[in-house]
PDB file of C-alpha atoms in Angstrom:
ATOM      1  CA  UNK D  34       0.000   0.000   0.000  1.00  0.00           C
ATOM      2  CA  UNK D  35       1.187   3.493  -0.462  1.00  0.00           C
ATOM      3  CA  UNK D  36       3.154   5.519   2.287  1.00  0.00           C
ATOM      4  CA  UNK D  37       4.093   8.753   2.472  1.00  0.00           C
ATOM      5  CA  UNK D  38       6.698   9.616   5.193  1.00  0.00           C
ATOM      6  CA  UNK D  39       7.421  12.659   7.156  1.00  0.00           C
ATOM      7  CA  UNK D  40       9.643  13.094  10.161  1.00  0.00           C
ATOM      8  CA  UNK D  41       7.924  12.725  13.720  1.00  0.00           C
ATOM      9  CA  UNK D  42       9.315  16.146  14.632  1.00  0.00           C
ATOM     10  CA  UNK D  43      10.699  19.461  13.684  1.00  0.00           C
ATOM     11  CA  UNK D  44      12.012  22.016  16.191  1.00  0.00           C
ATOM     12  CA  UNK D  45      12.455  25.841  15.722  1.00  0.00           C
ATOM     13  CA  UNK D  46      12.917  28.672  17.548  1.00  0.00           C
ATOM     14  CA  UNK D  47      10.500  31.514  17.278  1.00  0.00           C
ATOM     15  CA  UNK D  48      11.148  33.535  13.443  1.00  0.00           C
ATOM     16  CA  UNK D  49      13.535  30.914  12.217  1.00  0.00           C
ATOM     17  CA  UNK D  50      12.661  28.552   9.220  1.00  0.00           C
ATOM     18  CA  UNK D  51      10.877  25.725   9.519  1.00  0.00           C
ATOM     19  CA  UNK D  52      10.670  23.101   7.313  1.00  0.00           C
ATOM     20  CA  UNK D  53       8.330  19.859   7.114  1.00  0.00           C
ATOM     21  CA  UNK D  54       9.412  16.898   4.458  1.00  0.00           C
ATOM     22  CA  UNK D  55       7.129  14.613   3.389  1.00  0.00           C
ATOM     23  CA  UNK D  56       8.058  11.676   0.758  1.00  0.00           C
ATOM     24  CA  UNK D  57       6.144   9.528  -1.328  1.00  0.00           C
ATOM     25  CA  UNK D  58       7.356   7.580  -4.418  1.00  0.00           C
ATOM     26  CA  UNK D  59       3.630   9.224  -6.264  1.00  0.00           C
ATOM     27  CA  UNK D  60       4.677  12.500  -5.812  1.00  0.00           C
ATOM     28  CA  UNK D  61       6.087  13.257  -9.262  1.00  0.00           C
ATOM     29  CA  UNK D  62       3.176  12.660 -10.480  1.00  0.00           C
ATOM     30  CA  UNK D  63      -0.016  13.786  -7.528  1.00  0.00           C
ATOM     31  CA  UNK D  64      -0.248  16.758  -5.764  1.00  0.00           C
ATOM     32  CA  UNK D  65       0.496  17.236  -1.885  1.00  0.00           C
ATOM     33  CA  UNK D  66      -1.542  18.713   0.441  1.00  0.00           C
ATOM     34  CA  UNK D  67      -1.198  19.885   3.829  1.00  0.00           C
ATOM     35  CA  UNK D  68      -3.118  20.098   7.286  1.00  0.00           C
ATOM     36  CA  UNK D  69      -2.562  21.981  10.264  1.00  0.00           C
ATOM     37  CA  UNK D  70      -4.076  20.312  13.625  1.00  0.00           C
ATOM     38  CA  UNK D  71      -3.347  22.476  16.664  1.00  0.00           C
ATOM     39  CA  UNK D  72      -4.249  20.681  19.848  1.00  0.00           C
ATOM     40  CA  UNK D  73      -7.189  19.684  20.651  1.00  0.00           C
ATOM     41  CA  UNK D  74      -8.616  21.222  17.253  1.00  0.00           C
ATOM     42  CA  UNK D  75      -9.598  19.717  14.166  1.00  0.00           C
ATOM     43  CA  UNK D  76      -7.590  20.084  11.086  1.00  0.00           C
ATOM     44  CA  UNK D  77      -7.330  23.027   8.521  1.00  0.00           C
ATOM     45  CA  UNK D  78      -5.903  22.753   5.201  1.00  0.00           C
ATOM     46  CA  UNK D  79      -3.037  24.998   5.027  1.00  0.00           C
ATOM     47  CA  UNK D  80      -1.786  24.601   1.036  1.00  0.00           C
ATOM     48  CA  UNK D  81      -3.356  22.584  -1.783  1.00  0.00           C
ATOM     49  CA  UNK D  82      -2.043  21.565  -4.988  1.00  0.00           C
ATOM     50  CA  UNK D  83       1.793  21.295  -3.676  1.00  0.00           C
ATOM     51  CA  UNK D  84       2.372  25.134  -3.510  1.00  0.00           C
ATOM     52  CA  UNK D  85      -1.400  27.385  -3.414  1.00  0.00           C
ATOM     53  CA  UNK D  86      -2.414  28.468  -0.171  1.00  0.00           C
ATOM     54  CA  UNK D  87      -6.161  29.229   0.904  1.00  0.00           C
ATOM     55  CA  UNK D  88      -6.962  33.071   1.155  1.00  0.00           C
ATOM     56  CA  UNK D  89      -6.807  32.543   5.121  1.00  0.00           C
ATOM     57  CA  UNK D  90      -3.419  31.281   5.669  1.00  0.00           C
ATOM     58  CA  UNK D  91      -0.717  33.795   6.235  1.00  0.00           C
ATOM     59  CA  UNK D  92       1.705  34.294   3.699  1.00  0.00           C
ATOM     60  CA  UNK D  93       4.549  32.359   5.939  1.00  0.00           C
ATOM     61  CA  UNK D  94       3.088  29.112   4.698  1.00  0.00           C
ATOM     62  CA  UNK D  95       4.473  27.824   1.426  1.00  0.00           C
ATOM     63  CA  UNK D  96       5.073  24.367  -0.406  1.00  0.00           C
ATOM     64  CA  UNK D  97       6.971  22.941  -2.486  1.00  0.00           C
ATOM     65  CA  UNK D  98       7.206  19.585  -4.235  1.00  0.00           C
ATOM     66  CA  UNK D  99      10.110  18.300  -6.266  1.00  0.00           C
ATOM     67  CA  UNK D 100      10.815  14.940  -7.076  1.00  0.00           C
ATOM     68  CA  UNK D 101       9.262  12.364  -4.762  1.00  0.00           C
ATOM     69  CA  UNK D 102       9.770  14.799  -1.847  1.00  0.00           C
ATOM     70  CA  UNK D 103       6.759  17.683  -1.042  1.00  0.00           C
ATOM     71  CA  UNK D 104       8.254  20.502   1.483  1.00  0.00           C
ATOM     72  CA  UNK D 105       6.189  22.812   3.662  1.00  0.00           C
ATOM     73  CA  UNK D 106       8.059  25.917   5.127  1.00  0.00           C
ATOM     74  CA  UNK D 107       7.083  28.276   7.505  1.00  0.00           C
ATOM     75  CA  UNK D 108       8.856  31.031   7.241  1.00  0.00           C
ATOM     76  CA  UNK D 109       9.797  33.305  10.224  1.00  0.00           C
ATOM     77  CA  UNK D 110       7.373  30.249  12.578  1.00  0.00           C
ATOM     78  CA  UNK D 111       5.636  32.148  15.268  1.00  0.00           C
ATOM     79  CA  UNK D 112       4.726  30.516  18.282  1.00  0.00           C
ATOM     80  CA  UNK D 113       0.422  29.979  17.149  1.00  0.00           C
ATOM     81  CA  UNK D 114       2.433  27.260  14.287  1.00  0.00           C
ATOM     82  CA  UNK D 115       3.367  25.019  17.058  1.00  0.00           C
ATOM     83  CA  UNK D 116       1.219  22.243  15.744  1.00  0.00           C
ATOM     84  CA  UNK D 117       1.227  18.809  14.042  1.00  0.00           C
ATOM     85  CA  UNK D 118       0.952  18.763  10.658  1.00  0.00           C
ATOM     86  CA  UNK D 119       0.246  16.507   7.931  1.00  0.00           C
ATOM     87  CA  UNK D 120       0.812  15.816   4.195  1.00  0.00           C
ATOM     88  CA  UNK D 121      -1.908  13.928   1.967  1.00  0.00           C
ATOM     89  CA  UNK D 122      -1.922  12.555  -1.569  1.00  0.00           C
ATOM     90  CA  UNK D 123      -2.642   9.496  -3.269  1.00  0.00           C
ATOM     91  CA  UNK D 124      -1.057   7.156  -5.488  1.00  0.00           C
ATOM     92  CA  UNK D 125      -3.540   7.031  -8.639  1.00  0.00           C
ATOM     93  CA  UNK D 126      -6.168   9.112 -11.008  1.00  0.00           C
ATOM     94  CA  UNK D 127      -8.213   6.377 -10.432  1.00  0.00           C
ATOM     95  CA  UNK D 128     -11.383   7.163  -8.124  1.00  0.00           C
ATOM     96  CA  UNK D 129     -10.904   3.974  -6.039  1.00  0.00           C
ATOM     97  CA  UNK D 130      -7.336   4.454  -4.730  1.00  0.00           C
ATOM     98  CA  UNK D 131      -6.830   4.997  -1.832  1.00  0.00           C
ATOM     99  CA  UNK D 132      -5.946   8.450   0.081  1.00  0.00           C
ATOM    100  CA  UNK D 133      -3.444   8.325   2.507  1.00  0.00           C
ATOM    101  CA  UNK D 134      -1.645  10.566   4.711  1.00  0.00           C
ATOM    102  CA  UNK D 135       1.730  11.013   6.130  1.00  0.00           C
ATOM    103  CA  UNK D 136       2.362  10.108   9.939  1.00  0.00           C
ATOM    104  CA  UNK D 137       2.531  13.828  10.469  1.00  0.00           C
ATOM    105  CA  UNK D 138       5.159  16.472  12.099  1.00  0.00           C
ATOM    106  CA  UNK D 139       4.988  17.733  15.965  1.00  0.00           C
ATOM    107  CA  UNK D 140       6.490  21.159  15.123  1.00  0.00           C
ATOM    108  CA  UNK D 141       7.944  22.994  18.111  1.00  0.00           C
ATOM    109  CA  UNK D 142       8.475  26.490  18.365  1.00  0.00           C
ATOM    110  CA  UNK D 143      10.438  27.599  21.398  1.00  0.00           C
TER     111      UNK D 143
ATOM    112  CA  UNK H  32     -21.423  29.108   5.790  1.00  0.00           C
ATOM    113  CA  UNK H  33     -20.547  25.523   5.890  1.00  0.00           C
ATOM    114  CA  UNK H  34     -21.036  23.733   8.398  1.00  0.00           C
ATOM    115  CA  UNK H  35     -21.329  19.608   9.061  1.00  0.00           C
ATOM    116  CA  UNK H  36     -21.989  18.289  12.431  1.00  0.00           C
ATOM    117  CA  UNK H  37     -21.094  14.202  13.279  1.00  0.00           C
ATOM    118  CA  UNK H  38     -23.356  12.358  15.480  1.00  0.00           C
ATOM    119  CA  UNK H  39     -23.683   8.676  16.766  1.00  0.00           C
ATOM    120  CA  UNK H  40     -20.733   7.780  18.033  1.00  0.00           C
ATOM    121  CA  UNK H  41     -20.498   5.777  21.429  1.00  0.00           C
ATOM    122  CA  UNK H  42     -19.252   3.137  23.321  1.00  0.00           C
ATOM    123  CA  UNK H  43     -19.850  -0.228  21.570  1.00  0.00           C
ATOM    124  CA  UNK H  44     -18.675  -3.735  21.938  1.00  0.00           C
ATOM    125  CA  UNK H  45     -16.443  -5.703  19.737  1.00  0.00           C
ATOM    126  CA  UNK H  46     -18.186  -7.199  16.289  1.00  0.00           C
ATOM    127  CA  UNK H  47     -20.971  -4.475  17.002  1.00  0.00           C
ATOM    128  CA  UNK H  48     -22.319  -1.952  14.748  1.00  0.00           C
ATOM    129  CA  UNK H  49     -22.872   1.526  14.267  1.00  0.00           C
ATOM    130  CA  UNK H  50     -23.735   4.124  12.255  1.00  0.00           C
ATOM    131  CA  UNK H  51     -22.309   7.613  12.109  1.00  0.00           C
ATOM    132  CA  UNK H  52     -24.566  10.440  10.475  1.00  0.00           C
ATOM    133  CA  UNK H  53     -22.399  13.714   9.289  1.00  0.00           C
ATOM    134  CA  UNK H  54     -25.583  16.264   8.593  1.00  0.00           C
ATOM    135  CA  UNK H  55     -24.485  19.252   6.494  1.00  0.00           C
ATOM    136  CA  UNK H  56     -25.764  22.707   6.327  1.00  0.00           C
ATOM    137  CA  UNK H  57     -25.338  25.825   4.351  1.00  0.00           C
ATOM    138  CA  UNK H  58     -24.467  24.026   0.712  1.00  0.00           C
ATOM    139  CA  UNK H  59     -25.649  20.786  -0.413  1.00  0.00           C
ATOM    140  CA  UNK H  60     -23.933  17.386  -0.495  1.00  0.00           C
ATOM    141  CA  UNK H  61     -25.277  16.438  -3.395  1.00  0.00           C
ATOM    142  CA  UNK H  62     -23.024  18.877  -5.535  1.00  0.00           C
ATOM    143  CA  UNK H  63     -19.222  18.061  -3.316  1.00  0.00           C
ATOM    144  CA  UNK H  64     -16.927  15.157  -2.691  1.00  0.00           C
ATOM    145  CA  UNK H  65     -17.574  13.861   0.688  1.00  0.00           C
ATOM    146  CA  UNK H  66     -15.282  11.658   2.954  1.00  0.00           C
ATOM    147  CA  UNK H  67     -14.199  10.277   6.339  1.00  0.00           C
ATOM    148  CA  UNK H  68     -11.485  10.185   8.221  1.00  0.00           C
ATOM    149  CA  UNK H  69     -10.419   9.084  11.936  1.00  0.00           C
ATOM    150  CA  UNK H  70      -7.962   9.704  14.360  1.00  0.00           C
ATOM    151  CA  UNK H  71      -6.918   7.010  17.087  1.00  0.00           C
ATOM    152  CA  UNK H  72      -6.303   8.304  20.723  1.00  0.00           C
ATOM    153  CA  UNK H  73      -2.712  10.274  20.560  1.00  0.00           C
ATOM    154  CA  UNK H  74      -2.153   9.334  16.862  1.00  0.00           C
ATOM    155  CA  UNK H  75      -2.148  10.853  13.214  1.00  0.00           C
ATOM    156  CA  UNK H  76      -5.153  10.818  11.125  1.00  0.00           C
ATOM    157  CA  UNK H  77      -6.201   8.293   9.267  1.00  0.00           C
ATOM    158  CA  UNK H  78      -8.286   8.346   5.738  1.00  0.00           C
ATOM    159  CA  UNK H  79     -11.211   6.217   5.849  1.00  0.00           C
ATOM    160  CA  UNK H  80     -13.770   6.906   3.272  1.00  0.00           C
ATOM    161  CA  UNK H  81     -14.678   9.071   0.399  1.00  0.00           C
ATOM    162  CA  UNK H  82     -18.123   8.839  -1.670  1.00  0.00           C
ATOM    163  CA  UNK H  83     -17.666  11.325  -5.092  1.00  0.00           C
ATOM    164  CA  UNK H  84     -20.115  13.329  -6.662  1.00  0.00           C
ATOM    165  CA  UNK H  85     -22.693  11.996 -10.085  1.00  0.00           C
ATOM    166  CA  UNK H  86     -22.140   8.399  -9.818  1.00  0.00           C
ATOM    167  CA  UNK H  87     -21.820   8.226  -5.804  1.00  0.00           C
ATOM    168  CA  UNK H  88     -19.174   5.574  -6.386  1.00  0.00           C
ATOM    169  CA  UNK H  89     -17.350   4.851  -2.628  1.00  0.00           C
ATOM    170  CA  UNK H  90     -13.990   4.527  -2.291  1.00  0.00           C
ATOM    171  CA  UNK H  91     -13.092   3.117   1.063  1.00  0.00           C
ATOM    172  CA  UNK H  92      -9.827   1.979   2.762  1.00  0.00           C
ATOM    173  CA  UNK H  93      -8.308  -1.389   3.099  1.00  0.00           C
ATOM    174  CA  UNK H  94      -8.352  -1.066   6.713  1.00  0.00           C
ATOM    175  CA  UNK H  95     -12.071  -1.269   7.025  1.00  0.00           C
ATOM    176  CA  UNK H  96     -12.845  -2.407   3.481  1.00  0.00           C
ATOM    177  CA  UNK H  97     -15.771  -4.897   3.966  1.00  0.00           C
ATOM    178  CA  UNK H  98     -16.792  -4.113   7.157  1.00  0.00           C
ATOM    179  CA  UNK H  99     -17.804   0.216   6.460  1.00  0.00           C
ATOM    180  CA  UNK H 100     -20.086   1.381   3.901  1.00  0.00           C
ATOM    181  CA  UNK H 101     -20.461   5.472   3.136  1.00  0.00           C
ATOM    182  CA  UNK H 102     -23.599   6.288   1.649  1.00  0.00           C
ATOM    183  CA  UNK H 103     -25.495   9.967   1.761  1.00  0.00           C
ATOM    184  CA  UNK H 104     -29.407  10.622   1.947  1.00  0.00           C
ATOM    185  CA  UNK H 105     -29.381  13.882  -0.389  1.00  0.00           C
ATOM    186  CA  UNK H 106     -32.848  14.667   0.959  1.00  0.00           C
ATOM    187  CA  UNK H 107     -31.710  15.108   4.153  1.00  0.00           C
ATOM    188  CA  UNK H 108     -28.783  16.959   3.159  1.00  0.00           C
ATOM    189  CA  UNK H 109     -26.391  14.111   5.313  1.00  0.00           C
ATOM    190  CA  UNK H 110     -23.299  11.606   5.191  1.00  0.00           C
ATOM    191  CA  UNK H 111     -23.281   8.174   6.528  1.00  0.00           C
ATOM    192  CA  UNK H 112     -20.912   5.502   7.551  1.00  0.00           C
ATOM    193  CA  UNK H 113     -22.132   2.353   8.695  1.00  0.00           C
ATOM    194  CA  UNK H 114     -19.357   0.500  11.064  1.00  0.00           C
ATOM    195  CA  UNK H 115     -19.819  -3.188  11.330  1.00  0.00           C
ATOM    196  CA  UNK H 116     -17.934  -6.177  13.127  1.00  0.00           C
ATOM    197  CA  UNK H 117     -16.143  -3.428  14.762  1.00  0.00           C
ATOM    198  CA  UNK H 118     -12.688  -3.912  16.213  1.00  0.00           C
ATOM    199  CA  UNK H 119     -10.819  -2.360  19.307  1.00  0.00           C
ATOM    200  CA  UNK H 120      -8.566  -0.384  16.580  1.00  0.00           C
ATOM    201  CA  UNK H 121     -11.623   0.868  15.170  1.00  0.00           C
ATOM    202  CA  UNK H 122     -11.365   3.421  18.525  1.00  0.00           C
ATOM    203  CA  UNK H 123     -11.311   6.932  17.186  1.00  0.00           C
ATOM    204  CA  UNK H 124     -12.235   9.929  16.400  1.00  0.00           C
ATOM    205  CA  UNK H 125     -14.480  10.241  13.198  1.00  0.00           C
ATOM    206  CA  UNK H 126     -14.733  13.288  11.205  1.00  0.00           C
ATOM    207  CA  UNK H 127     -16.615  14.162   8.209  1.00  0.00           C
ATOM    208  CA  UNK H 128     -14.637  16.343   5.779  1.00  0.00           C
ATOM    209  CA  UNK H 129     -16.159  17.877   2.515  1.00  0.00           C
ATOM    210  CA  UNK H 130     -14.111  18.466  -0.709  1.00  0.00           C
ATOM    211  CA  UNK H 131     -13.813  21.922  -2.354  1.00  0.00           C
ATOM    212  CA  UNK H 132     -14.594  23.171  -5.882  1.00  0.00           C
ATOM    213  CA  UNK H 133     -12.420  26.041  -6.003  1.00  0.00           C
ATOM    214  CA  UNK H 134     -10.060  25.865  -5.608  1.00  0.00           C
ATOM    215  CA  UNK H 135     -10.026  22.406  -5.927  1.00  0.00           C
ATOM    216  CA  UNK H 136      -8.994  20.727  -2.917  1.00  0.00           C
ATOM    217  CA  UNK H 137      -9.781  17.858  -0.467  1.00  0.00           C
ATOM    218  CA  UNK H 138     -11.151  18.084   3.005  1.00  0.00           C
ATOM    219  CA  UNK H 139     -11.331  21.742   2.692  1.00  0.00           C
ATOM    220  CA  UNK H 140     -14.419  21.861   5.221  1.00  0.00           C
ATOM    221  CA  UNK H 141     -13.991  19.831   8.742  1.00  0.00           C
ATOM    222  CA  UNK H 142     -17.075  19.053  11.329  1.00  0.00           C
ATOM    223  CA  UNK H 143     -15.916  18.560  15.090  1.00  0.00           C
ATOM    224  CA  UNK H 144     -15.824  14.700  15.390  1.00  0.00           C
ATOM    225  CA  UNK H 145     -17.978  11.630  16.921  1.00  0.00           C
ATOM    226  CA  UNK H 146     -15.684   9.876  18.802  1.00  0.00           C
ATOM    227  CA  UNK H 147     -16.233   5.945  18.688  1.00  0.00           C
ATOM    228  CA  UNK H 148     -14.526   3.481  21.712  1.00  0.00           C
ATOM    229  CA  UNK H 149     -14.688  -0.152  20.851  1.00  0.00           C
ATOM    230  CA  UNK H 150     -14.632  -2.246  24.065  1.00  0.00           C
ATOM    231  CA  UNK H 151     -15.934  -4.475  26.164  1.00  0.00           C
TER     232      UNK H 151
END
């Protein structure tokens, strides 16, 4: 079945960079997406399409995709991004593959 | 404004059943993508289920494949997924998620969860 792997965690402190892998042997080929879930909150998609971001995201979210490896970076992470987040694709065009998502990043910012 | 609102989750014993109702407001399902997806106790989520617009074809993962069926009642504007023979793993929470047009995009639109505890 098809994975896509991220790392459990990314540390930063507060304004640095912070950057979120996620890889997946589909990913030349199908988009990435990306979820925020702060604590005890559901999710939120964050970007679509490897690299678009929804109108209510702040401008410090941005993705990337090359190869078999999609990248979310924060850039200049404040401490409300402290969060896990997660990457989802799928493998196929067809309507019965399945989605799947990454086993998501605990990002720290302290 | 969208909104979607999960109910009929519980506490339920191992091979039981139940089903979970997702009932949407301010759009119609009839016209979006709609899917589940859980989240285990302290764990990362999990895609279950996704039933697509025109056809209503239901795609469903491998994990539960045979034992959950999505469906939707467009007349009353709601989601379904029936859980049977369910299994201690099957402990989670379940959210219904709805798909956006534009931009295009999956589970754009999140309701608050049902949470479901398999045990004895």
């Amino acid at each position: 079945s098809y994975e896509l792997t991220q790392p459990p965690s990314v540390s930063v402190s507060p304004g640095q960079t912070a950057r979120i892998t996620c890889s997946g042997d589909a990913l030349p080929k199908k988009y990435a997406y990306w979820y925020q879930q702060r604590s005890g909150q559901t999710p939120v998609l964050v970007i679509y399409e490897d690299k678009k971001r929804p109108s209510a995201i702040p401008e410090r979210f941005s993705g990337s995709s090359s190869g078999t490896m999609a990248t979310l970076t924060i850039s200049g992470a404040q401490i409300e991004d402290e969060a896990d987040y997660y990457c989802y694709s799928t493998d196929s065009s067809d309507n019965h593959s399945p989605w799947v998502f990454g086993g998501g990043t605990k990002l720290t910012v302290l | 404004e969208v909104q979607l609102l999960e109910s009929g989750g519980g506490l339920v014993q191992p091979g039981g059943s139940l089903r979970l109702s997702c009932a949407a407001s301010g759009f119609s399902i009839s016209t979006y993508a709609m899917n589940w997806v859980r989240q285990a106790p302290g764990k990362g989520l999990e895609w279950v289920s996704s039933i697509s617009v025109g056809d209503d074809s239901a795609n469903i993962a491998d994990s539960v494949k045979g034992r959950f069926t999505v469906s939707r009642d467009n007349s009353r504007n709601t989601l379904y997924l029936q859980m049977n023979r369910l299994r201690a793993e099957d402990t989670a929470i379940y959210y219904c998620a709805r798909d956006e047009l534009v931009p295009p995009a999956p589970l754009a639109h999140w309701g608050q969860g049902t949470l479901v505890t398999v045990s004895s």
